[in-house]
C-alpha cells in the first residue's frame, strides 16, 4: 500500500451523517497501526515505510540500527549518499575491532647514507655492511590514532660477540628539520636491543628473526598534518661487533582510532 | 508543524458527547496522515518528520533503503558498532603507482637512473637477468581487498635492431612479517613483438600484462608488497628502458575500512 485511505471524503462528512460500524472499525484499526510519536513503540511493517517529501530528521541522542543483518542501503544509482556535515566522521563504537590496527613497513624503503646493502638479505631487505651504520625508515601511520608501540625485526648474520653495543632503535616525529623523539628516556629515545645475549651463539640465534618492542610515550597521537614519522636504526658496534645484520621490518601498533576520517 | 492538534481538548470530551461531523472529519484526516506501522506505505511530508527523545531503532533483516541521501548536522554522528563497516557492493578501483627511485632497494640505486627521467626508473645497464626490487608504497595498497589485476607500464628507451632474447618481465609478491615466507601474487612478461622496430614502438608507452597466480589479499598489517622488475637481457638487449608505473586493480571492495 502507499498510504492510509480516507474513510470518507471531506464532503461526505455531512451533518446528517450516520457512522457505520464498518467505519468505526476502520478508524479504530488504523489508529492502532499509527506510529505513536509520543510514547514510541515497536512496529514491524510488512512493507517499507517510504518517507519522501521533506524527509525525516533523527534528532534524538541515540538512534539505533539493530537486529540481525540489519543495514542501511543506499540506492544503486550512486547519487544517493550519506553526507557528513561540518567535521563529522563515521564513529567507531568503543568495542569496534577497527579502533586498533597494525601496519607493517618493510625496511627496504629506508634511507641510508652509507653502510647498507640489500642484495644479501632475504628479499632484498637492508644488510648493514659497516658496523654502526644508521638508517632512517619512513613509517606509514594512521592519522588521529595513538601510536602505542613499534616492533622492530632483524636477524643476526653470524655467531659472534655479543657486541659491546647492541643495535639501537628509536622512533621520532620530524617537522621542519627537527626530530622529536617519541620516547622520553634520557637517551634521546634510543633503546638498545634487550635482553643482552649471554654469548655469540645466543646473539646469532641461528639466524632467526629477533624483535624488539619499542614502547612509546603514552598518548602520542599521530598528526600527519604537522609531522612525518620515522624509525631510526643504528646497527651493532663496538668491541666484538660484526657487519651483516639483516633488518627486516617494523610493525606499528595503533589504538584509539575513534572514527573513519580520511587517511 | 511539530504535532497534531487534538480533535477536541480534554475538557470538551465530558458528559458522553456526541461526535459532530467536524470531529469525525478530523479523526479521518488524522488517520489518513498517520504513518502505518503495520502495513508500511509512502508519505511525502511537507516538513521533516523530526524524531527526538528516545530516538528510532531501525531493525529487521531487510535493509533500510536510503534513496534520497542522508546528511548529518553539527553534533550528529553515525557510529559503527562492533565489527560493522560501511558496506559497499560492486566497488572496484585501480591505483597507478609511479615507479620512482625512492622505493627502490638500496642495493639497486647504482643500477638505475631516476634523474634523467622524472616519471620513471631507467635501467642504465643491462642486468643480465638480475632484477631490481621496488617496494610498493603502501599509499597504493588498498587494505582489506584483493588484487584482481596487475600491469606494468614501461617504454623502450632505444631503437632496437632485433627483439631481445629475454623480454622485460615482472613479479609482484608479498613478504610476511619478519624473516618469513614470500608469496607470489602475479607475474607477467611482455608479449613477444614481431621485430625490433615493433619492440621499440617509437618509444611509446607499452603495457606488460600480469596474471594473478597466488594469494592476492591485501593486508598491510601482515605483509609488505614488492615488485621485481627484470629488464630485457641477452642477444639484442640494450640498456635504457624506463619503467613508469604499476597499475593495481582492486576488485570486490567489500567495505570502507581504513586502507
Coordinates of C-alpha atoms in Angstrom, one line a residue:
Chain A
X1 CA 0.0 0.0 0.0
X2 CA 1.1 3.6 -0.5
X3 CA -0.9 5.4 2.2
X4 CA -3.8 5.0 4.5
X5 CA -7.1 5.5 2.7
X6 CA -9.7 8.1 3.8
X7 CA -12.8 6.6 5.4
X8 CA -14.9 9.2 3.7
X9 CA -14.1 12.2 1.6
X10 CA -14.4 15.5 3.4
X11 CA -17.6 16.4 1.6
X12 CA -19.2 13.1 2.7
X13 CA -19.0 14.0 6.4
X14 CA -22.3 15.9 6.3
X15 CA -24.4 17.0 9.2
X16 CA -26.9 14.2 8.6
X17 CA -24.3 11.5 8.7
X18 CA -24.6 8.2 10.4
X19 CA -21.3 6.5 11.2
X20 CA -21.5 2.9 10.3
X21 CA -19.9 0.1 12.3
X22 CA -17.5 -0.6 9.5
X23 CA -16.3 3.0 9.5
X24 CA -15.8 3.0 13.3
X25 CA -13.9 -0.3 12.9
X26 CA -11.7 1.2 10.2
X27 CA -11.0 4.3 12.2
X28 CA -10.1 2.2 15.2
X29 CA -8.0 -0.2 13.2
X30 CA -6.0 2.5 11.5
X31 CA -5.3 4.3 14.7
X32 CA -3.9 1.1 16.2
X33 CA -1.5 0.9 13.3
X34 CA -0.4 4.6 13.5
X35 CA 3.1 5.1 14.8
X36 CA 3.0 6.7 18.2
X37 CA 5.3 9.7 18.1
X38 CA 5.0 10.4 21.8
X39 CA 5.1 7.1 23.5
X40 CA 7.2 5.2 21.0
X41 CA 6.8 1.5 20.4
X42 CA 7.7 -1.3 18.1
X43 CA 6.3 -1.9 14.6
X44 CA 7.2 -4.5 12.0
X45 CA 5.6 -3.2 8.9
X46 CA 5.1 -5.7 6.1
X47 CA 6.2 -3.1 3.5
X48 CA 8.7 -0.3 3.7
X49 CA 7.8 2.9 5.3
X50 CA 8.8 5.2 2.5
X51 CA 9.3 8.8 3.6
X52 CA 9.8 11.2 0.8
X53 CA 8.9 14.8 0.6
X54 CA 10.8 16.9 3.2
X55 CA 12.3 13.7 4.7
X56 CA 12.9 12.8 8.2
X57 CA 15.2 14.1 10.9
X58 CA 16.6 11.8 13.6
X59 CA 17.2 14.3 16.4
X60 CA 17.4 12.0 19.4
X61 CA 20.6 11.4 21.3
X62 CA 20.5 7.8 20.3
X63 CA 19.2 6.3 17.2
X64 CA 20.0 2.6 16.6
X65 CA 20.3 0.3 13.7
X66 CA 19.8 -3.1 15.3
X67 CA 18.6 -6.6 14.5
X68 CA 20.2 -9.5 12.7
X69 CA 21.8 -8.4 9.4
X70 CA 20.0 -5.1 9.6
X71 CA 21.6 -2.4 7.5
X72 CA 21.1 0.8 5.7
X73 CA 21.4 0.5 1.9
X74 CA 21.9 3.4 -0.4
X75 CA 20.3 3.3 -3.8
X76 CA 22.2 1.8 -6.7
X77 CA 22.4 4.9 -8.7
X78 CA 25.5 6.1 -6.9
X79 CA 23.9 9.5 -6.5
X80 CA 22.2 8.9 -3.2
X81 CA 24.8 9.2 -0.5
X82 CA 25.5 9.7 3.2
X83 CA 26.8 13.2 3.6
X84 CA 28.8 14.1 6.7
X85 CA 28.2 17.7 7.7
X86 CA 30.7 20.0 9.3
X87 CA 33.6 18.0 10.6
X88 CA 31.6 14.8 11.2
X89 CA 33.1 11.4 10.5
X90 CA 31.8 7.9 10.9
X91 CA 32.4 7.0 14.5
X92 CA 33.7 3.6 15.7
X93 CA 32.0 2.3 18.8
X94 CA 34.1 1.5 21.8
X95 CA 34.2 -2.2 21.1
X96 CA 34.8 -1.8 17.4
X97 CA 37.6 -4.0 16.1
X98 CA 38.7 -1.1 13.9
X99 CA 39.7 1.0 16.9
X100 CA 43.1 -0.6 16.7
X101 CA 45.2 -1.8 13.9
X102 CA 48.8 -2.7 12.9
X103 CA 50.8 -1.5 9.8
X104 CA 54.0 -3.2 8.8
X105 CA 56.7 -1.3 7.0
X106 CA 59.5 -3.0 5.2
X107 CA 62.9 -1.5 5.8
X108 CA 63.5 -1.7 2.1
X109 CA 62.1 1.8 1.9
X110 CA 64.7 3.0 4.3
X111 CA 67.1 5.9 3.7
X112 CA 70.7 5.5 4.4
X113 CA 73.8 7.4 3.7
X114 CA 76.4 4.6 3.6
X115 CA 77.0 1.3 5.2
X116 CA 74.0 -0.6 3.8
X117 CA 73.3 -3.1 1.1
X118 CA 70.2 -5.1 0.4
X119 CA 71.3 -7.6 -2.1
X120 CA 72.2 -10.1 0.6
X121 CA 69.2 -10.1 2.8
X122 CA 66.0 -12.1 2.3
X123 CA 64.0 -10.4 -0.5
X124 CA 66.4 -7.5 -0.5
X125 CA 65.9 -6.1 3.0
X126 CA 68.8 -4.0 4.1
X127 CA 72.0 -5.5 5.4
X128 CA 74.5 -3.5 7.5
X129 CA 77.8 -3.7 5.7
X130 CA 79.5 -1.4 8.2
X131 CA 79.1 -1.8 11.9
X132 CA 77.3 1.1 13.5
X133 CA 75.6 2.1 10.2
X134 CA 72.5 4.2 10.6
X135 CA 69.3 4.1 8.6
X136 CA 66.1 6.0 8.7
X137 CA 62.8 4.4 7.6
X138 CA 59.6 6.4 7.0
X139 CA 56.7 4.9 8.8
X140 CA 53.2 4.7 7.5
X141 CA 50.9 5.9 10.2
X142 CA 47.2 6.3 11.0
X143 CA 46.3 9.9 11.3
X144 CA 44.4 10.6 14.5
X145 CA 45.3 7.4 16.2
X146 CA 47.5 6.8 19.2
X147 CA 50.7 5.0 18.3
X148 CA 51.4 2.6 21.1
X149 CA 54.5 0.6 20.0
X150 CA 56.7 -0.3 17.1
X151 CA 58.1 -3.8 16.8
X152 CA 61.4 -3.9 15.1
X153 CA 62.6 -7.2 13.5
X154 CA 66.0 -8.1 12.4
X155 CA 68.3 -11.1 12.1
X156 CA 71.9 -11.5 13.1
X157 CA 74.2 -12.8 10.3
X158 CA 76.7 -14.9 12.2
X159 CA 77.6 -16.2 15.6
X160 CA 79.8 -13.6 17.2
X161 CA 80.2 -11.4 20.2
X162 CA 77.8 -10.4 21.6
X163 CA 78.9 -6.9 20.6
X164 CA 79.6 -4.2 23.1
X165 CA 76.8 -2.1 21.7
X166 CA 73.7 -3.9 20.5
X167 CA 71.5 -2.5 17.8
X168 CA 69.6 0.6 18.8
X169 CA 66.2 1.8 17.7
X170 CA 64.1 4.8 18.1
X171 CA 61.0 6.5 16.7
X172 CA 60.7 10.2 16.1
X173 CA 58.4 12.8 14.6
X174 CA 60.0 15.1 12.1
X175 CA 58.9 18.7 11.4
X176 CA 60.9 21.5 9.8
X177 CA 64.1 19.5 10.2
X178 CA 63.6 19.0 14.0
X179 CA 63.5 15.4 15.2
X180 CA 61.3 14.9 18.2
X181 CA 61.8 11.5 19.9
X182 CA 58.5 9.9 20.8
X183 CA 60.0 8.2 23.9
X184 CA 61.4 10.2 26.8
X185 CA 64.0 8.0 28.4
X186 CA 67.1 10.2 28.9
X187 CA 68.8 8.7 25.9
X188 CA 67.1 10.8 23.2
X189 CA 64.7 8.0 22.7
X190 CA 67.3 5.4 21.7
X191 CA 66.6 1.9 23.1
X192 CA 69.1 -0.9 22.7
X193 CA 68.1 -4.4 21.9
X194 CA 67.2 -6.4 25.1
X195 CA 67.8 -8.8 26.6
X196 CA 71.6 -8.8 26.3
X197 CA 72.5 -12.3 24.9
X198 CA 74.8 -14.4 27.0
X199 CA 77.2 -15.4 24.2
X200 CA 77.7 -15.3 20.4
X201 CA 75.5 -18.2 19.7
X202 CA 72.7 -16.7 21.7
X203 CA 73.2 -13.4 19.8
X204 CA 73.1 -15.3 16.4
X205 CA 70.1 -17.3 17.5
X206 CA 70.6 -19.5 14.4
X207 CA 69.8 -16.5 12.1
X208 CA 66.2 -16.4 13.2
X209 CA 64.3 -13.2 13.3
X210 CA 64.6 -11.3 16.5
X211 CA 62.4 -8.5 17.6
X212 CA 62.3 -5.6 20.0
X213 CA 59.1 -4.0 21.0
X214 CA 59.7 -0.2 21.3
X215 CA 57.1 1.3 23.6
X216 CA 56.4 5.0 23.0
X217 CA 55.4 7.6 25.5
X218 CA 51.7 7.2 26.4
X219 CA 49.3 9.2 24.4
X220 CA 51.3 10.0 21.3
X221 CA 48.6 11.0 18.8
X222 CA 49.5 10.9 15.1
X223 CA 49.2 14.2 13.3
X224 CA 50.2 13.9 9.6
X225 CA 49.3 17.5 9.0
X226 CA 52.3 18.6 11.1
X227 CA 54.8 15.7 11.2
X228 CA 56.2 12.8 9.3
X229 CA 57.2 9.8 11.4
X230 CA 60.4 7.8 11.2
X231 CA 62.2 4.9 12.7
X232 CA 65.9 5.1 13.2
X233 CA 68.2 2.1 13.3
X234 CA 71.8 2.0 14.4
X235 CA 73.5 -1.3 13.8
X236 CA 75.6 -3.0 16.5
X237 CA 79.0 -1.5 17.1
X238 CA 82.0 -1.5 19.4
X239 CA 84.1 -4.5 20.6
X240 CA 83.1 -7.8 19.0
X241 CA 80.7 -6.2 16.6
X242 CA 80.4 -7.6 13.1
X243 CA 78.7 -6.4 9.9
X244 CA 76.0 -8.4 8.2
X245 CA 72.9 -7.9 10.3
X246 CA 69.7 -8.0 8.3
X247 CA 67.0 -5.5 9.1
X248 CA 63.6 -6.8 8.1
X249 CA 60.6 -4.7 9.0
X250 CA 58.7 -2.7 11.7
X251 CA 55.1 -3.2 12.8
X252 CA 53.4 -0.1 14.2
X253 CA 50.5 -0.7 16.6
X254 CA 47.8 2.0 16.7
X255 CA 45.0 2.4 19.2
X256 CA 42.3 4.9 19.9
X257 CA 41.0 5.1 16.3
X258 CA 37.8 6.8 17.0
X259 CA 36.4 7.4 13.5
X260 CA 36.9 6.8 9.8
X261 CA 38.4 10.1 8.8
X262 CA 40.5 10.1 5.6
X263 CA 43.9 8.7 5.9
Chain B
X1 CA 4.1 21.6 12.4
X2 CA 5.5 19.5 15.1
X3 CA 2.4 17.7 16.4
X4 CA -1.2 17.2 15.5
X5 CA -3.9 19.2 17.2
X6 CA -6.4 17.4 19.4
X7 CA -9.8 16.9 17.7
X8 CA -11.2 18.3 21.0
X9 CA -9.4 19.4 24.1
X10 CA -9.7 17.1 27.1
X11 CA -12.3 19.2 28.8
X12 CA -14.6 19.1 25.8
X13 CA -15.0 15.3 25.9
X14 CA -17.1 15.2 29.1
X15 CA -20.7 14.1 29.5
X16 CA -21.0 11.4 26.9
X17 CA -20.6 13.8 24.0
X18 CA -21.9 13.0 20.5
X19 CA -19.2 13.5 17.9
X20 CA -20.1 16.1 15.3
X21 CA -19.1 15.8 11.7
X22 CA -16.2 18.1 12.2
X23 CA -14.8 15.7 14.9
X24 CA -15.1 12.7 12.6
X25 CA -13.6 14.5 9.7
X26 CA -10.7 15.4 11.9
X27 CA -10.3 11.8 13.0
X28 CA -10.4 10.6 9.5
X29 CA -7.9 13.2 8.2
X30 CA -5.6 12.2 11.1
X31 CA -5.7 8.5 10.4
X32 CA -5.1 9.3 6.8
X33 CA -1.9 11.2 7.5
X34 CA -0.6 8.8 10.1
X35 CA 2.3 6.6 9.4
X36 CA 1.1 3.0 9.2
X37 CA 3.5 1.0 11.3
X38 CA 1.9 -2.3 10.4
X39 CA 1.4 -2.2 6.6
X40 CA 4.0 0.4 5.7
X41 CA 3.4 2.9 2.9
X42 CA 4.6 6.0 1.3
X43 CA 4.4 9.5 2.6
X44 CA 5.7 12.9 1.4
X45 CA 5.6 15.2 4.4
X46 CA 5.6 18.9 3.7
X47 CA 8.1 19.4 6.5
X48 CA 10.6 16.9 8.0
X49 CA 9.4 14.4 10.5
X50 CA 11.6 15.1 13.5
X51 CA 12.1 12.3 15.9
X52 CA 13.9 13.3 19.1
X53 CA 13.5 11.9 22.6
X54 CA 14.5 8.2 22.7
X55 CA 15.1 8.2 19.0
X56 CA 14.5 5.5 16.5
X57 CA 15.6 1.9 16.2
X58 CA 15.7 0.5 12.7
X59 CA 15.7 -3.3 13.0
X60 CA 14.9 -6.3 10.9
X61 CA 16.8 -8.3 8.3
X62 CA 15.5 -6.3 5.4
X63 CA 17.8 -3.4 4.5
X64 CA 16.5 0.1 5.2
X65 CA 16.9 2.0 2.0
X66 CA 18.1 5.5 1.5
X67 CA 17.1 6.8 -1.8
X68 CA 17.3 10.5 -1.1
X69 CA 20.6 10.7 0.8
X70 CA 21.3 11.3 4.4
X71 CA 23.1 14.3 5.9
X72 CA 24.5 14.7 9.4
X73 CA 24.3 18.1 11.1
X74 CA 26.6 19.5 13.7
X75 CA 26.7 17.2 16.6
X76 CA 25.1 14.4 14.7
X77 CA 27.2 11.3 14.1
X78 CA 26.8 7.9 12.6
X79 CA 28.5 5.3 14.8
X80 CA 29.5 1.8 13.7
X81 CA 29.1 -0.9 16.2
X82 CA 31.4 -3.8 16.9
X83 CA 32.9 -5.1 13.6
X84 CA 30.5 -3.2 11.3
X85 CA 31.9 -1.2 8.5
X86 CA 30.2 0.9 5.8
X87 CA 29.4 -1.8 3.3
X88 CA 29.8 -1.2 -0.4
X89 CA 28.8 -3.6 -3.2
X90 CA 30.3 -4.0 -6.6
X91 CA 33.0 -1.5 -5.9
X92 CA 36.4 -1.7 -7.5
X93 CA 39.3 0.7 -8.2
X94 CA 42.6 1.0 -9.9
X95 CA 45.6 2.6 -8.4
X96 CA 48.5 3.7 -10.5
X97 CA 51.7 3.7 -8.5
X98 CA 54.6 5.7 -10.1
X99 CA 57.8 3.7 -10.1
X100 CA 60.2 6.2 -8.5
X101 CA 63.6 5.6 -7.1
X102 CA 62.7 6.4 -3.5
X103 CA 61.3 2.9 -3.1
X104 CA 63.9 1.0 -5.0
X105 CA 66.0 -1.3 -2.9
X106 CA 69.2 0.4 -1.7
X107 CA 71.4 -2.1 -3.5
X108 CA 69.9 -1.2 -6.8
X109 CA 70.4 2.5 -6.8
X110 CA 73.6 2.4 -8.7
X111 CA 72.0 0.4 -11.5
X112 CA 69.1 2.8 -12.3
X113 CA 68.7 6.4 -13.1
X114 CA 65.8 8.4 -11.9
X115 CA 67.3 11.8 -12.5
X116 CA 67.2 11.6 -16.3
X117 CA 63.6 10.7 -16.5
X118 CA 61.4 12.2 -13.7
X119 CA 58.5 10.0 -14.4
X120 CA 60.1 6.6 -14.1
X121 CA 63.1 4.4 -13.3
X122 CA 65.6 3.9 -16.0
X123 CA 67.9 0.9 -16.3
X124 CA 71.3 2.3 -17.0
X125 CA 72.9 -1.1 -17.6
X126 CA 71.9 -4.5 -19.0
X127 CA 71.2 -6.5 -15.9
X128 CA 71.5 -10.0 -17.4
X129 CA 68.5 -11.4 -15.6
X130 CA 69.2 -9.7 -12.3
X131 CA 66.0 -7.9 -11.3
X132 CA 65.7 -4.7 -9.3
X133 CA 63.4 -4.7 -6.3
X134 CA 60.9 -2.0 -5.7
X135 CA 58.7 -1.7 -2.7
X136 CA 55.1 -0.9 -3.5
X137 CA 54.3 2.3 -1.4
X138 CA 51.6 1.5 1.0
X139 CA 49.7 4.5 -0.2
X140 CA 48.9 2.4 -3.3
X141 CA 47.8 -0.6 -1.4
X142 CA 44.1 -1.0 -0.6
X143 CA 44.0 -2.8 2.8
X144 CA 41.3 -5.4 3.1
X145 CA 40.7 -6.1 -0.6
X146 CA 42.0 -8.4 -3.2
X147 CA 44.3 -7.6 -6.1
X148 CA 42.5 -8.7 -9.2
X149 CA 44.6 -7.3 -11.9
X150 CA 48.2 -6.1 -12.4
X151 CA 50.1 -4.5 -15.2
X152 CA 53.3 -2.7 -15.6
X153 CA 53.9 0.3 -17.9
X154 CA 57.2 1.0 -19.5
X155 CA 58.8 2.3 -22.6
X156 CA 61.8 1.1 -24.6
X157 CA 64.5 3.7 -24.4
X158 CA 66.5 3.0 -27.5
X159 CA 65.7 1.8 -31.1
X160 CA 66.4 -1.9 -31.4
X161 CA 67.6 -3.8 -34.5
X162 CA 66.2 -7.0 -33.1
X163 CA 64.0 -8.4 -30.4
X164 CA 65.8 -9.0 -27.2
X165 CA 66.3 -12.7 -26.4
X166 CA 64.6 -12.1 -23.0
X167 CA 61.9 -9.5 -22.8
X168 CA 61.0 -7.3 -19.8
X169 CA 59.1 -9.1 -17.1
X170 CA 57.9 -8.5 -13.6
X171 CA 56.8 -10.4 -10.5
X172 CA 54.7 -8.9 -7.7
X173 CA 55.0 -10.7 -4.4
X174 CA 54.4 -10.1 -0.7
X175 CA 56.7 -10.8 2.2
X176 CA 55.4 -11.9 5.5
X177 CA 56.4 -10.1 8.7
X178 CA 59.9 -10.9 9.8
X179 CA 62.1 -13.4 8.1
X180 CA 59.2 -15.4 6.9
X181 CA 58.0 -16.7 3.6
X182 CA 57.2 -14.8 0.4
X183 CA 54.1 -15.3 -1.7
X184 CA 53.9 -14.7 -5.4
X185 CA 50.9 -12.7 -6.3
X186 CA 51.3 -12.1 -10.0
X187 CA 53.8 -12.1 -12.8
X188 CA 54.0 -11.1 -16.4
X189 CA 56.3 -10.9 -19.4
X190 CA 55.9 -8.6 -22.4
X191 CA 54.1 -10.3 -25.3
X192 CA 56.7 -11.1 -28.0
X193 CA 56.8 -8.4 -30.7
X194 CA 57.5 -9.3 -34.3
X195 CA 60.6 -7.2 -34.8
X196 CA 63.0 -4.8 -33.2
X197 CA 61.0 -1.9 -34.6
X198 CA 57.8 -3.2 -33.1
X199 CA 59.5 -3.7 -29.8
X200 CA 60.8 -0.1 -29.8
X201 CA 57.3 1.1 -30.7
X202 CA 58.7 4.6 -31.3
X203 CA 59.5 4.8 -27.6
X204 CA 55.8 5.0 -26.7
X205 CA 54.3 3.5 -23.5
X206 CA 53.8 -0.2 -23.5
X207 CA 52.0 -2.5 -21.1
X208 CA 53.1 -5.7 -19.6
X209 CA 50.0 -7.6 -18.6
X210 CA 50.3 -9.7 -15.4
X211 CA 48.3 -12.7 -14.4
X212 CA 47.3 -13.4 -10.8
X213 CA 48.9 -16.6 -9.7
X214 CA 48.7 -16.6 -5.9
X215 CA 47.4 -15.1 -2.7
X216 CA 46.3 -11.6 -3.6
X217 CA 44.5 -10.4 -0.5
X218 CA 46.0 -7.2 0.8
X219 CA 46.8 -6.9 4.5
X220 CA 49.2 -4.1 5.3
X221 CA 49.5 -5.3 8.8
X222 CA 50.8 -8.7 7.9
X223 CA 52.6 -8.2 4.6
X224 CA 54.8 -5.8 2.6
X225 CA 54.5 -5.8 -1.1
X226 CA 57.3 -5.7 -3.6
X227 CA 57.8 -5.7 -7.3
X228 CA 60.7 -7.3 -9.1
X229 CA 61.5 -5.8 -12.5
X230 CA 63.6 -7.9 -14.8
X231 CA 64.7 -5.8 -17.7
X232 CA 65.5 -7.1 -21.2
X233 CA 68.7 -9.1 -21.4
X234 CA 70.5 -11.5 -23.8
X235 CA 71.0 -11.1 -27.5
X236 CA 69.9 -7.7 -28.9
X237 CA 69.4 -6.2 -25.4
X238 CA 70.2 -2.6 -24.8
X239 CA 70.1 -0.6 -21.6
X240 CA 67.8 2.4 -21.3
X241 CA 64.3 1.1 -20.8
X242 CA 62.2 3.3 -18.5
X243 CA 59.6 1.7 -16.2
X244 CA 57.0 4.2 -15.3
X245 CA 54.0 2.8 -13.3
X246 CA 52.5 -0.2 -11.7
X247 CA 48.7 -0.5 -12.2
X248 CA 47.0 -2.3 -9.4
X249 CA 43.3 -3.3 -9.8
X250 CA 41.4 -4.0 -6.6
X251 CA 38.1 -5.8 -7.1
X252 CA 35.2 -6.5 -4.8
X253 CA 35.9 -3.8 -2.3
X254 CA 33.5 -5.0 0.4
X255 CA 33.7 -2.2 2.8
X256 CA 35.2 1.2 3.6
X257 CA 37.6 0.2 6.4
X258 CA 40.8 2.3 6.6
X259 CA 43.3 1.4 3.9

